[in-house]
Amino acid sequence: MGLEPEPLFQAWSYFRRRKFRQCADLCSQLLERPPSEQEPDSEYTVFQAAWSLKTRALTEMVYVDEIDMDQEGIAEIMLDENAIAQVARPGTSLKLPGTSQGGGPSPAVRPVTQSGRPITGFVRPSTQSGRPSTMEQAIKTPRTALTARPITSASGRYGRLGTASMITNPDGPFINLSRLNLSKYAQKPKLAKALFEYIFHHENDVKNVYLRLDQPVTALNLFKQGLDRFPGEVSLICGIARIYEEMNNISSAAEYYKDVLKQDNTHVEAIACIGSNHFYSDQPELALRFYRRLLQMGVYNCQLFNNLGLCCFYAQQYDMTLSSFERALFLAENEEETADVWYNLGHVAVGIGDLNLAYQCFRLTLVNNNDYAEAYNNLAVLEMRKGHVEQARALLQTASSLAPHMYEPHFNFAILSEKVGDLQRSYTAAQKSAEAFPGHVDTQELIKQLKQHFAML
């Protein structure tokens, strides 16, 4: 018969593995013990430790990150009367893309959103699409991580509020707030933070006010002042990393995410973002380690196995590639997730040279998500290889209309038009490609060649 671990240590292990319900139940058993069985500590008794741990477990079960609440609906975006500088100083604006002071990855290596920000490893509201210029674009593009519907005043904003009612205690609430002596707990810093987070997220007694001012530098200074007052606070460090990511300063963001892991090595967002950064930095082996860490922590969803499949393929661990994608397809909860998996399978097929399989995968992508601009672009390239010019032209025009922020459809359309002799359309598309990605060398060379053709006419 093996030795059973000490109950409090077992509860802490459950908490670290994100098994919050088991953790709370075990802490409840500890709290029900008579005082004689609770071994006192010099400063922090077992009873207080179990109480604090249960409080944190109940908080994590209904935790709502502040960024999940800070979303702008269609009305707020399109009817916003706030004016911002048309030419912002570098590194001082979040609303104008391309104003970072360096550290931002190239769109040729790492995909970008409509706002010009690189794809991160963690889906956050209001970062997958920028500020649309038309109402049609606003209705089509903004989506949350939870729904494919456009963001309205309440879409996603209250997505997880009210779930605290599902976590009830048959004997009544875990903490009776009306009888709580707050001044007493305020004098105990080790218990005060856990109690505040419980009240904030579980009881929903505190309302948050968001200031949507485009002043990231000021926000960074406030976060750093908070770190001076509370060194090592994970929420503050993570807030700094998020701002640097939105400013396209990926290198600084990665350093702060590493600081987050030094304080809390089970922080899902930090692990996912660092893994994504390694993947797009041509280090799939290191990215694989971070994604496997998430799997060990109990994260079990379609996105994780999708990333594992890509990392295994680019790390030349082919035996695990297809099995990871099969698991991702099995775990997909909606058509958009299924489309992402088929799109990545298409890339795997291109990598192994099976263009017929790639064609079928990209077709299946469009079956599940008819607005997948990247799939239209890749299908157009395959059609060009087959010599089907008109089909390729139609696919590229569709991709350009769905994702005007992508440079690939514009550039491919420019190349195709130049080959068939339509120089004017080629020049127009090349200009759009250069606007989306000013540093693309092939686009600049094409524009130079077209100008020479026009000069000879």
CSV table of C-alpha atoms in Angstrom, one decimal:
chain,number,residue,atom,x,y,z
A,1,MET,CA,0.0,0.0,0.0
A,2,GLY,CA,1.5,3.3,-1.1
A,3,LEU,CA,1.9,6.4,1.0
A,4,GLU,CA,-0.9,8.9,0.5
A,5,PRO,CA,0.2,12.6,0.2
A,6,GLU,CA,-0.6,15.1,2.9
A,7,PRO,CA,-4.1,16.5,2.1
A,8,LEU,CA,-3.1,20.1,1.9
A,9,PHE,CA,-0.2,19.3,-0.4
A,10,GLN,CA,-2.6,17.2,-2.5
A,11,ALA,CA,-5.0,20.1,-2.7
A,12,TRP,CA,-2.2,22.4,-3.8
A,13,SER,CA,-1.2,19.8,-6.5
A,14,TYR,CA,-4.8,19.8,-7.8
A,15,PHE,CA,-4.7,23.6,-8.0
A,16,ARG,CA,-1.4,23.6,-9.9
A,17,ARG,CA,-2.9,21.1,-12.4
A,18,ARG,CA,-6.0,23.4,-12.8
A,19,LYS,CA,-8.3,20.8,-11.2
A,20,PHE,CA,-10.1,23.4,-9.2
A,21,ARG,CA,-13.2,21.4,-8.3
A,22,GLN,CA,-11.1,18.6,-6.7
A,23,CYS,CA,-9.0,21.2,-4.9
A,24,ALA,CA,-12.0,23.0,-3.5
A,25,ASP,CA,-13.6,19.7,-2.3
A,26,LEU,CA,-10.4,18.6,-0.6
A,27,CYS,CA,-10.0,22.0,1.1
A,28,SER,CA,-13.6,21.8,2.3
A,29,GLN,CA,-12.7,18.5,4.0
A,30,LEU,CA,-9.8,20.1,5.7
A,31,LEU,CA,-11.9,23.0,6.9
A,32,GLU,CA,-14.5,20.6,8.4
A,33,ARG,CA,-11.9,19.1,10.7
A,34,PRO,CA,-12.1,19.9,14.4
A,35,PRO,CA,-9.6,22.5,15.7
A,36,SER,CA,-7.7,19.8,17.6
A,37,GLU,CA,-6.7,18.1,14.3
A,38,GLN,CA,-5.5,21.3,12.7
A,39,GLU,CA,-1.8,21.6,13.3
A,40,PRO,CA,-1.0,25.3,14.0
A,41,ASP,CA,1.8,27.1,12.4
A,42,SER,CA,3.8,30.0,13.8
A,43,GLU,CA,2.3,32.5,11.3
A,44,TYR,CA,0.0,30.7,8.8
A,45,THR,CA,-2.1,27.9,10.2
A,46,VAL,CA,-3.3,24.9,8.2
A,47,PHE,CA,-6.9,26.2,8.5
A,48,GLN,CA,-5.9,29.6,7.0
A,49,ALA,CA,-3.9,27.9,4.2
A,50,ALA,CA,-6.9,25.7,3.3
A,51,TRP,CA,-9.3,28.6,3.4
A,52,SER,CA,-7.0,30.7,1.2
A,53,LEU,CA,-6.5,27.9,-1.3
A,54,LYS,CA,-10.2,27.1,-1.5
A,55,THR,CA,-10.9,30.8,-2.1
A,56,ARG,CA,-8.4,30.9,-4.9
A,57,ALA,CA,-9.8,27.7,-6.5
A,58,LEU,CA,-13.3,29.1,-6.5
A,59,THR,CA,-12.0,32.3,-8.0
A,60,GLU,CA,-10.2,30.5,-10.8
A,61,MET,CA,-13.3,28.5,-11.7
A,62,VAL,CA,-15.2,31.7,-12.6
A,63,TYR,CA,-12.2,33.9,-13.4
A,64,VAL,CA,-12.9,36.6,-16.0
A,65,ASP,CA,-9.8,38.4,-17.2
A,66,GLU,CA,-10.2,42.2,-17.5
A,67,ILE,CA,-9.4,42.1,-21.2
A,68,ASP,CA,-12.5,39.8,-21.7
A,69,MET,CA,-14.6,42.6,-20.5
A,70,ASP,CA,-12.9,45.5,-22.4
A,71,GLN,CA,-14.5,45.1,-25.8
A,72,GLU,CA,-15.8,47.7,-28.2
A,73,GLY,CA,-19.0,46.9,-30.0
A,74,ILE,CA,-19.9,48.0,-33.5
A,75,ALA,CA,-21.7,51.1,-32.3
A,76,GLU,CA,-18.7,52.2,-30.2
A,77,ILE,CA,-16.3,51.6,-33.1
A,78,MET,CA,-18.2,53.2,-36.0
A,79,LEU,CA,-19.7,56.1,-33.9
A,80,ASP,CA,-16.6,57.0,-32.0
A,81,GLU,CA,-16.1,60.7,-32.1
A,82,ASN,CA,-12.7,60.6,-30.4
A,83,ALA,CA,-10.0,62.0,-32.7
A,84,ILE,CA,-6.5,60.6,-32.8
A,85,ALA,CA,-3.4,62.0,-34.4
A,86,GLN,CA,-3.2,60.9,-38.0
A,87,VAL,CA,0.6,60.6,-37.8
A,88,ALA,CA,1.3,59.3,-34.3
A,89,ARG,CA,4.9,59.2,-33.0
A,90,PRO,CA,6.5,55.8,-33.2
A,91,GLY,CA,5.6,53.5,-30.3
A,92,THR,CA,2.9,55.8,-28.9
A,93,SER,CA,-0.3,54.4,-30.4
A,94,LEU,CA,-2.2,51.2,-30.4
A,95,LYS,CA,-4.8,52.2,-33.0
A,96,LEU,CA,-2.5,52.9,-35.9
A,97,PRO,CA,-0.5,49.9,-37.1
A,98,GLY,CA,3.1,50.1,-38.0
A,99,THR,CA,4.1,52.6,-35.4
A,100,SER,CA,6.4,50.4,-33.3
A,101,GLN,CA,10.0,51.2,-32.7
A,102,GLY,CA,11.3,47.9,-33.8
A,103,GLY,CA,11.0,44.3,-32.6
A,104,GLY,CA,8.0,43.7,-34.7
A,105,PRO,CA,8.1,40.5,-36.9
A,106,SER,CA,7.8,40.6,-40.7
A,107,PRO,CA,4.4,39.8,-42.2
A,108,ALA,CA,6.2,37.4,-44.5
A,109,VAL,CA,7.2,35.2,-41.5
A,110,ARG,CA,4.4,35.8,-39.0
A,111,PRO,CA,0.7,36.5,-40.0
A,112,VAL,CA,-0.8,39.7,-39.0
A,113,THR,CA,-4.4,40.8,-38.1
A,114,GLN,CA,-6.3,43.5,-39.8
A,115,SER,CA,-5.0,46.0,-37.4
A,116,GLY,CA,-1.4,45.2,-38.4
A,117,ARG,CA,-0.5,43.4,-35.2
A,118,PRO,CA,1.1,39.9,-35.4
A,119,ILE,CA,-0.8,36.8,-34.5
A,120,THR,CA,-0.1,36.0,-30.8
A,121,GLY,CA,-0.3,32.7,-29.0
A,122,PHE,CA,-3.4,33.7,-27.1
A,123,VAL,CA,-6.7,34.9,-28.6
A,124,ARG,CA,-7.8,38.1,-27.0
A,125,PRO,CA,-10.9,40.2,-27.7
A,126,SER,CA,-10.5,43.2,-30.1
A,127,THR,CA,-7.1,42.2,-31.3
A,128,GLN,CA,-8.1,39.9,-34.2
A,129,SER,CA,-9.4,42.8,-36.2
A,130,GLY,CA,-8.6,46.4,-36.3
A,131,ARG,CA,-10.8,49.5,-36.5
A,132,PRO,CA,-12.9,48.9,-39.7
A,133,SER,CA,-13.4,51.7,-42.1
A,134,THR,CA,-16.9,50.8,-43.3
A,135,MET,CA,-20.0,49.3,-41.6
A,136,GLU,CA,-19.9,46.3,-44.0
A,137,GLN,CA,-16.4,45.5,-42.9
A,138,ALA,CA,-17.3,46.0,-39.2
A,139,ILE,CA,-20.1,43.5,-39.6
A,140,LYS,CA,-18.0,40.9,-41.4
A,141,THR,CA,-14.7,40.9,-39.5
A,142,PRO,CA,-14.8,41.6,-35.7
A,143,ARG,CA,-15.3,38.3,-33.8
A,144,THR,CA,-14.6,37.1,-30.4
A,145,ALA,CA,-12.9,33.9,-29.3
A,146,LEU,CA,-16.3,32.5,-28.2
A,147,THR,CA,-18.7,33.3,-31.1
A,148,ALA,CA,-18.6,34.0,-34.8
A,149,ARG,CA,-21.1,36.8,-34.4
A,150,PRO,CA,-20.0,40.3,-34.8
A,151,ILE,CA,-19.2,42.1,-31.6
A,152,THR,CA,-22.3,43.9,-30.3
A,153,SER,CA,-22.7,45.8,-27.1
A,154,ALA,CA,-23.0,42.5,-25.2
A,155,SER,CA,-21.4,39.9,-27.4
A,156,GLY,CA,-18.7,38.2,-25.4
A,157,ARG,CA,-18.6,41.0,-22.8
A,158,TYR,CA,-20.7,39.1,-20.3
A,159,GLY,CA,-19.8,35.7,-21.7
A,160,ARG,CA,-18.8,34.2,-18.4
A,161,LEU,CA,-20.5,36.4,-15.9
A,162,GLY,CA,-23.2,34.6,-13.8
A,163,THR,CA,-21.4,31.3,-13.8
A,164,ALA,CA,-20.7,31.6,-10.1
A,165,SER,CA,-24.2,30.4,-9.5
A,166,MET,CA,-23.2,27.0,-10.8
A,167,ILE,CA,-20.6,26.6,-8.1
A,168,THR,CA,-22.7,26.6,-5.0
A,169,ASN,CA,-22.3,25.1,-1.6
A,170,PRO,CA,-25.3,23.0,-0.4
A,171,ASP,CA,-24.7,24.4,3.1
A,172,GLY,CA,-24.8,28.0,1.8
A,173,PRO,CA,-22.2,30.3,0.4
A,174,PHE,CA,-18.5,29.7,1.3
A,175,ILE,CA,-18.0,33.2,2.6
A,176,ASN,CA,-20.9,35.3,4.0
A,177,LEU,CA,-19.9,38.8,2.9
A,178,SER,CA,-22.5,40.5,5.0
A,179,ARG,CA,-20.9,39.2,8.2
A,180,LEU,CA,-17.3,39.6,7.1
A,181,ASN,CA,-15.0,41.9,9.1
A,182,LEU,CA,-13.1,43.5,6.2
A,183,SER,CA,-10.8,45.6,8.4
A,184,LYS,CA,-9.6,42.5,10.1
A,185,TYR,CA,-8.6,40.8,6.9
A,186,ALA,CA,-7.1,44.0,5.5
A,187,GLN,CA,-4.4,43.6,8.2
A,188,LYS,CA,-3.5,40.2,6.9
A,189,PRO,CA,-1.9,40.7,3.4
A,190,LYS,CA,-1.6,36.9,2.8
A,191,LEU,CA,-5.4,36.5,3.0
A,192,ALA,CA,-6.5,39.9,1.8
A,193,LYS,CA,-5.5,39.4,-1.9
A,194,ALA,CA,-7.2,36.0,-2.1
A,195,LEU,CA,-10.4,37.4,-0.5
A,196,PHE,CA,-10.5,40.4,-2.8
A,197,GLU,CA,-10.2,38.3,-5.9
A,198,TYR,CA,-12.9,36.0,-4.6
A,199,ILE,CA,-15.3,38.9,-4.0
A,200,PHE,CA,-14.3,40.5,-7.4
A,201,HIS,CA,-14.8,37.5,-9.6
A,202,HIS,CA,-17.0,35.1,-7.7
A,203,GLU,CA,-19.5,37.4,-6.0
A,204,ASN,CA,-19.5,40.1,-8.7
A,205,ASP,CA,-19.8,42.8,-6.1
A,206,VAL,CA,-17.2,45.1,-7.8
A,207,LYS,CA,-17.7,46.9,-11.1
A,208,ASN,CA,-14.8,47.7,-13.3
A,209,VAL,CA,-14.4,50.9,-15.2
A,210,TYR,CA,-12.3,50.9,-18.4
A,211,LEU,CA,-10.6,53.9,-19.9
A,212,ARG,CA,-10.1,53.5,-23.6
A,213,LEU,CA,-7.4,56.1,-24.1
A,214,ASP,CA,-4.8,55.5,-26.8
A,215,GLN,CA,-1.9,56.1,-24.4
A,216,PRO,CA,0.1,52.8,-24.1
A,217,VAL,CA,3.3,54.6,-22.9
A,218,THR,CA,1.3,56.1,-19.9
A,219,ALA,CA,-0.2,52.7,-19.2
A,220,LEU,CA,3.2,51.1,-19.2
A,221,ASN,CA,4.5,53.7,-16.7
A,222,LEU,CA,1.5,53.0,-14.4
A,223,PHE,CA,2.1,49.2,-14.6
A,224,LYS,CA,5.8,49.8,-13.7
A,225,GLN,CA,4.8,52.0,-10.8
A,226,GLY,CA,2.6,49.2,-9.6
A,227,LEU,CA,5.5,46.8,-9.8
A,228,ASP,CA,7.6,49.1,-7.7
A,229,ARG,CA,4.9,48.9,-5.1
A,230,PHE,CA,4.1,45.2,-5.6
A,231,PRO,CA,7.2,43.4,-7.0
A,232,GLY,CA,6.6,40.2,-8.8
A,233,GLU,CA,2.8,40.7,-9.2
A,234,VAL,CA,1.8,38.5,-12.1
A,235,SER,CA,-1.2,40.5,-13.3
A,236,LEU,CA,1.0,43.7,-13.6
A,237,ILE,CA,3.8,41.9,-15.5
A,238,CYS,CA,1.3,40.2,-17.8
A,239,GLY,CA,-0.4,43.6,-18.5
A,240,ILE,CA,3.0,45.1,-19.6
A,241,ALA,CA,3.6,42.1,-21.9
A,242,ARG,CA,0.2,42.5,-23.5
A,243,ILE,CA,0.8,46.2,-24.2
A,244,TYR,CA,4.2,45.5,-25.8
A,245,GLU,CA,2.5,42.8,-28.0
A,246,GLU,CA,-0.1,45.3,-29.1
A,247,MET,CA,2.7,47.7,-29.9
A,248,ASN,CA,4.4,45.1,-32.1
A,249,ASN,CA,7.3,44.9,-29.8
A,250,ILE,CA,7.4,41.1,-29.6
A,251,SER,CA,10.9,40.8,-28.2
A,252,SER,CA,10.1,42.9,-25.1
A,253,ALA,CA,6.8,41.1,-24.7
A,254,ALA,CA,8.5,37.8,-24.7
A,255,GLU,CA,10.9,38.9,-22.0
A,256,TYR,CA,8.0,40.0,-19.7
A,257,TYR,CA,6.2,36.8,-20.4
A,258,LYS,CA,9.3,34.9,-19.2
A,259,ASP,CA,9.2,37.1,-16.0
A,260,VAL,CA,5.6,35.9,-15.6
A,261,LEU,CA,6.7,32.3,-15.7
A,262,LYS,CA,9.3,33.0,-13.1
A,263,GLN,CA,6.6,34.0,-10.7
A,264,ASP,CA,3.9,31.5,-11.9
A,265,ASN,CA,5.1,28.6,-14.1
A,266,THR,CA,1.5,27.5,-14.8
A,267,HIS,CA,0.4,30.7,-16.4
A,268,VAL,CA,-1.4,29.6,-19.6
A,269,GLU,CA,-1.2,32.8,-21.5
A,270,ALA,CA,2.5,33.3,-20.9
A,271,ILE,CA,3.3,29.7,-21.9
A,272,ALA,CA,1.1,29.9,-25.1
A,273,CYS,CA,2.6,33.3,-26.2
A,274,ILE,CA,6.2,32.2,-25.6
A,275,GLY,CA,5.5,29.0,-27.5
A,276,SER,CA,4.0,30.9,-30.4
A,277,ASN,CA,7.0,33.3,-30.5
A,278,HIS,CA,9.4,30.4,-30.7
A,279,PHE,CA,7.4,28.8,-33.5
A,280,TYR,CA,7.4,31.9,-35.6
A,281,SER,CA,11.1,32.4,-34.8
A,282,ASP,CA,11.9,29.1,-36.6
A,283,GLN,CA,12.3,27.2,-33.4
A,284,PRO,CA,9.5,24.6,-33.5
A,285,GLU,CA,11.4,22.3,-31.1
A,286,LEU,CA,11.3,24.9,-28.3
A,287,ALA,CA,7.7,25.7,-29.1
A,288,LEU,CA,6.8,22.0,-28.8
A,289,ARG,CA,8.2,22.0,-25.3
A,290,PHE,CA,5.9,24.8,-24.2
A,291,TYR,CA,2.8,23.3,-25.9
A,292,ARG,CA,3.5,19.9,-24.2
A,293,ARG,CA,3.7,21.8,-20.9
A,294,LEU,CA,0.2,23.1,-21.5
A,295,LEU,CA,-0.9,19.5,-22.3
A,296,GLN,CA,0.6,18.3,-19.0
A,297,MET,CA,-1.3,21.1,-17.1
A,298,GLY,CA,-4.6,19.7,-18.3
A,299,VAL,CA,-5.3,22.1,-21.3
A,300,TYR,CA,-7.1,19.8,-23.7
A,301,ASN,CA,-8.6,21.5,-26.7
A,302,CYS,CA,-8.5,21.8,-30.5
A,303,GLN,CA,-6.2,24.8,-30.6
A,304,LEU,CA,-3.5,23.1,-28.6
A,305,PHE,CA,-3.4,19.9,-30.7
A,306,ASN,CA,-3.5,22.0,-33.8
A,307,ASN,CA,-0.3,23.8,-32.7
A,308,LEU,CA,1.2,20.5,-31.6
A,309,GLY,CA,0.7,19.1,-35.1
A,310,LEU,CA,2.4,22.1,-36.7
A,311,CYS,CA,5.3,22.0,-34.3
A,312,CYS,CA,5.8,18.2,-34.8
A,313,PHE,CA,5.7,18.6,-38.6
A,314,TYR,CA,8.3,21.5,-38.7
A,315,ALA,CA,10.4,19.7,-36.1
A,316,GLN,CA,10.4,16.6,-38.4
A,317,GLN,CA,8.6,14.5,-35.9
A,318,TYR,CA,6.2,13.1,-38.5
A,319,ASP,CA,4.9,10.2,-36.5
A,320,MET,CA,3.0,12.6,-34.2
A,321,THR,CA,1.9,15.1,-36.8
A,322,LEU,CA,-1.2,13.4,-38.3
A,323,SER,CA,-2.3,12.0,-34.9
A,324,SER,CA,-2.3,15.5,-33.4
A,325,PHE,CA,-4.4,16.8,-36.2
A,326,GLU,CA,-6.8,13.9,-35.9
A,327,ARG,CA,-7.2,14.7,-32.2
A,328,ALA,CA,-7.7,18.4,-33.1
A,329,LEU,CA,-10.5,17.6,-35.6
A,330,PHE,CA,-12.1,15.4,-32.9
A,331,LEU,CA,-12.0,18.2,-30.3
A,332,ALA,CA,-13.2,21.0,-32.7
A,333,GLU,CA,-16.2,22.6,-31.2
A,334,ASN,CA,-17.3,24.7,-34.2
A,335,GLU,CA,-16.8,25.0,-37.9
A,336,GLU,CA,-14.2,27.8,-37.6
A,337,GLU,CA,-11.9,25.5,-35.5
A,338,THR,CA,-12.4,22.7,-38.0
A,339,ALA,CA,-11.5,25.1,-40.8
A,340,ASP,CA,-8.2,26.0,-39.1
A,341,VAL,CA,-7.2,22.4,-38.8
A,342,TRP,CA,-7.9,21.6,-42.4
A,343,TYR,CA,-6.0,24.7,-43.5
A,344,ASN,CA,-2.9,23.6,-41.5
A,345,LEU,CA,-3.3,20.1,-42.9
A,346,GLY,CA,-3.2,21.7,-46.4
A,347,HIS,CA,0.2,23.3,-45.5
A,348,VAL,CA,1.4,19.9,-44.4
A,349,ALA,CA,0.3,18.4,-47.7
A,350,VAL,CA,2.2,21.2,-49.6
A,351,GLY,CA,5.3,20.5,-47.5
A,352,ILE,CA,5.3,16.8,-48.4
A,353,GLY,CA,4.6,17.6,-52.1
A,354,ASP,CA,1.1,16.1,-52.3
A,355,LEU,CA,-0.7,19.0,-54.1
A,356,ASN,CA,-3.9,17.0,-54.7
A,357,LEU,CA,-4.3,16.4,-51.0
A,358,ALA,CA,-3.5,20.1,-50.3
A,359,TYR,CA,-6.2,21.1,-52.8
A,360,GLN,CA,-8.7,18.9,-51.0
A,361,CYS,CA,-7.7,20.2,-47.6
A,362,PHE,CA,-8.1,23.9,-48.7
A,363,ARG,CA,-11.5,23.0,-50.2
A,364,LEU,CA,-12.6,21.5,-46.9
A,365,THR,CA,-11.4,24.6,-45.2
A,366,LEU,CA,-13.8,26.7,-47.3
A,367,VAL,CA,-16.6,24.2,-46.7
A,368,ASN,CA,-16.4,24.8,-43.0
A,369,ASN,CA,-15.6,28.6,-43.2
A,370,ASN,CA,-16.5,30.3,-46.4
A,371,ASP,CA,-14.7,33.5,-45.3
A,372,TYR,CA,-11.2,32.0,-45.0
A,373,ALA,CA,-9.1,34.4,-47.0
A,374,GLU,CA,-5.9,32.4,-46.7
A,375,ALA,CA,-7.5,29.3,-48.1
A,376,TYR,CA,-8.7,31.3,-51.1
A,377,ASN,CA,-5.2,32.6,-51.7
A,378,ASN,CA,-3.6,29.2,-51.5
A,379,LEU,CA,-6.2,27.6,-53.8
A,380,ALA,CA,-5.5,30.4,-56.3
A,381,VAL,CA,-1.8,29.5,-56.2
A,382,LEU,CA,-2.6,25.8,-56.9
A,383,GLU,CA,-5.0,26.8,-59.7
A,384,MET,CA,-2.2,29.0,-61.2
A,385,ARG,CA,0.1,25.9,-61.2
A,386,LYS,CA,-2.6,24.0,-63.2
A,387,GLY,CA,-2.9,26.9,-65.7
A,388,HIS,CA,-6.4,27.8,-64.7
A,389,VAL,CA,-6.0,31.6,-64.9
A,390,GLU,CA,-9.6,32.7,-64.6
A,391,GLN,CA,-10.3,30.5,-61.6
A,392,ALA,CA,-7.1,31.8,-59.9
A,393,ARG,CA,-8.1,35.4,-60.6
A,394,ALA,CA,-11.5,35.0,-59.1
A,395,LEU,CA,-10.1,33.3,-56.0
A,396,LEU,CA,-7.5,36.0,-55.5
A,397,GLN,CA,-10.1,38.8,-55.8
A,398,THR,CA,-12.3,37.0,-53.2
A,399,ALA,CA,-9.3,36.7,-50.9
A,400,SER,CA,-8.4,40.4,-51.4
A,401,SER,CA,-11.9,41.5,-50.5
A,402,LEU,CA,-12.1,39.3,-47.4
A,403,ALA,CA,-8.7,40.3,-46.0
A,404,PRO,CA,-7.5,43.6,-47.5
A,405,HIS,CA,-4.7,43.7,-44.8
A,406,MET,CA,-3.0,40.7,-46.3
A,407,TYR,CA,-0.3,41.4,-48.9
A,408,GLU,CA,-0.2,37.9,-50.4
A,409,PRO,CA,-3.5,38.1,-52.5
A,410,HIS,CA,-2.6,41.5,-53.8
A,411,PHE,CA,0.9,40.4,-54.8
A,412,ASN,CA,-0.3,37.1,-56.4
A,413,PHE,CA,-2.9,39.0,-58.3
A,414,ALA,CA,-0.3,41.5,-59.5
A,415,ILE,CA,2.0,38.7,-60.7
A,416,LEU,CA,-0.9,36.9,-62.4
A,417,SER,CA,-2.1,40.1,-64.2
A,418,GLU,CA,1.4,40.9,-65.3
A,419,LYS,CA,1.8,37.5,-66.9
A,420,VAL,CA,-1.4,37.9,-68.9
A,421,GLY,CA,-0.4,41.4,-70.0
A,422,ASP,CA,-2.9,43.4,-67.8
A,423,LEU,CA,-0.3,45.9,-66.6
A,424,GLN,CA,-2.7,48.4,-65.2
A,425,ARG,CA,-4.4,46.0,-62.8
A,426,SER,CA,-1.0,44.5,-62.0
A,427,TYR,CA,0.3,47.9,-60.9
A,428,THR,CA,-2.8,48.7,-58.8
A,429,ALA,CA,-2.6,45.3,-57.0
A,430,ALA,CA,1.2,45.8,-56.5
A,431,GLN,CA,0.5,49.2,-54.9
A,432,LYS,CA,-2.0,47.6,-52.5
A,433,SER,CA,0.6,44.9,-51.7
A,434,ALA,CA,3.2,47.5,-50.9
A,435,GLU,CA,0.8,49.4,-48.7
A,436,ALA,CA,0.0,46.2,-46.7
A,437,PHE,CA,3.7,45.2,-46.5
A,438,PRO,CA,6.1,48.1,-47.3
A,439,GLY,CA,9.2,45.9,-46.8
A,440,HIS,CA,8.3,43.2,-49.3
A,441,VAL,CA,11.2,43.2,-51.8
A,442,ASP,CA,9.4,41.2,-54.6
A,443,THR,CA,6.6,43.8,-54.6
A,444,GLN,CA,9.1,46.7,-54.9
A,445,GLU,CA,10.9,44.9,-57.8
A,446,LEU,CA,7.6,44.3,-59.6
A,447,ILE,CA,6.5,47.9,-59.2
A,448,LYS,CA,9.9,49.0,-60.6
A,449,GLN,CA,9.5,46.7,-63.6
A,450,LEU,CA,6.0,48.0,-64.3
A,451,LYS,CA,7.1,51.6,-64.1
A,452,GLN,CA,9.8,50.7,-66.7
A,453,HIS,CA,7.1,49.2,-69.0
A,454,PHE,CA,4.9,52.3,-68.6
A,455,ALA,CA,7.9,54.6,-69.4
A,456,MET,CA,8.4,52.7,-72.7
A,457,LEU,CA,4.8,53.2,-73.8
